[in-house]
Amino acid sequence: MTNPTPPRLGPATLDRLPAAIRRPGYDRARLTPGILHLGVGAFHRCHQAEYTDDALEAAFGPWGILGVNLRAPDLSASLGAQGGYYCRELREGEQVERRLIGSMVETISVPGANDASHAATLERALAAASRASIGVVTLTVTEKGYCHIPATGELDLDHPDIRHDIANPSAPSSVPGFVLRMMARRLGAGTPLPALISCDNVPDNGSTLRRSVLGLARAIDPALGDRLAREACFLNTMVDRIVPATRPEDIDGFASQTGVLDMGLVVGEPFLMWVIENRFGGPMPAWEKAGALFVDDVAPYEILKMRVVNGIQSNLCQLGVLSGLEFMSDVMADGIFRAFARRTIEREVMPNLPAVHGIDVPAYLTETIKRLTNPALKHRTLQISTDGSQKIKQRLLEPLRAALRAGTPCDGLLIGIAGWMQYASGRDSSGRKLPVDEPFAQRTLAIGEASGGDAATLVGKMLEIDGIFGFDLSADAAIKARLSDAVARLMQRPARLVVRDFLASEAG
Ligand code: CS2
């Protein structure tokens, strides 16, 4: 006998959820949108949206979320069909804690440009974003959504979406284009400008968004660019919670344990942190009552988080892919990789970190390793490896540069960077083809083909991609040689053995 399909989560079925699941502690019926969020993926639902639920419980106000997706996924079949309701599930080992989130009150998904309803839906999203009731705009659009050149942080004027938006400013296809259009409409209508809060793991995320939006404005209408430079408020933030992409197994498990089908389910870890630059004069949700930290300078928090948490992820995810390990927790469960993660941070990264008020860095590292080892988080090594070209600067290359300046060791970082090069070339040491999902894939795969298994050629050509590496590293013969040596070792032997020998050589 097959089980009947469980009822779908939504306003009419909330009472079917087990009583133990925490509900919004505010009057959801009175909630109206005041936050526009661009890029409603799993991370937003398990981070800013939960902070917003807590903030609404602590101090109710007009701060519901209007979620807009300019790219996949289409939200209409998931959150749209559930009245915006979904559950977030926190997992640690065997423990599971579930909560119903109510802050998402409206969603708009703009279909692709070839879809008949594209223009009308984009216009609806722009009109909604320009409403005076929207006081805050948050973004999680992934690193590449900023259309910047990773090495410089400047807008890439050759990016196809940016070229499109320069030619068609009123029907933007990029995120900077959407934000610019919304801001221009608000200025035109005399509507106050919202705070723009980037929540992506991009270096100086608010400043990067500012450079992209102003760079685009200056290419379209320099006077508008000047005005926004004076009046718009772009806030830097540091965001932290590990939230892997939701898997069908997660949704099935939730349905069988609760009796309700939630197509908007997200699964994350208990750890949660948000640091926001304290510079906006207008009203905001009471996120500080929900534990968000408002500070004058986010940079030290951001550098710590990106070099330790994301640094370990990006140092090891490609080595994990090369080793056939599916999840980050599988990599971290291996004592050799775990020791490598700790050793690289302790010896190569920590000596060059800024002091961070209130944070004990060795304890933070120990906690980070525990988080990344949490076996209940099914965070795919391939997911973290995706768009590596947009990630490695802040996670691996900046720590490398800091180590080179200070004369501290850096061979562990070089193995991680070599791992990225080997992975991005499209094949592992046994010649097995690897899926490379990456804006620079065409170039890195061509380099892989052309280098014919010669590590020095591969490294030389990879370092010449100045959009990722800038110009300093390719001009450094010693670094080139050390990286070539690391890549050669990864070409010849399993990554785990390369790491084991490295640890042994360092211990001696
Ligand atoms: C991950 C991050 O996929 C990735 O790029 O490194 O999403 C990471 O899990 C979060 O930044 C943790 O806060």
mmCIF file of C-alpha atoms in Angstrom, residues 61 87 128 141 147 156 245 255 261-262 377 404:
data_model
loop_
_atom_site.group_PDB
_atom_site.id
_atom_site.type_symbol
_atom_site.label_atom_id
_atom_site.label_comp_id
_atom_site.label_asym_id
_atom_site.label_seq_id
_atom_site.Cartn_x
_atom_site.Cartn_y
_atom_site.Cartn_z
ATOM 1 C CA GLY A 61 6.432 46.207 12.815
ATOM 2 C CA CYS A 87 9.952 25.397 7.996
ATOM 3 C CA ALA A 128 6.928 46.430 -5.826
ATOM 4 C CA VAL A 141 22.458 36.712 -5.113
ATOM 5 C CA CYS A 147 28.927 41.201 -11.952
ATOM 6 C CA ASP A 156 32.837 44.116 -15.222
ATOM 7 C CA ALA A 245 20.980 23.042 -0.765
ATOM 8 C CA ALA A 255 6.875 14.844 5.278
ATOM 9 C CA LEU A 261 4.718 18.361 2.717
ATOM 10 C CA ASP A 262 6.924 21.453 2.750
ATOM 11 C CA LEU A 377 24.825 18.609 7.306
ATOM 12 C CA LEU A 404 53.865 36.280 1.712
#
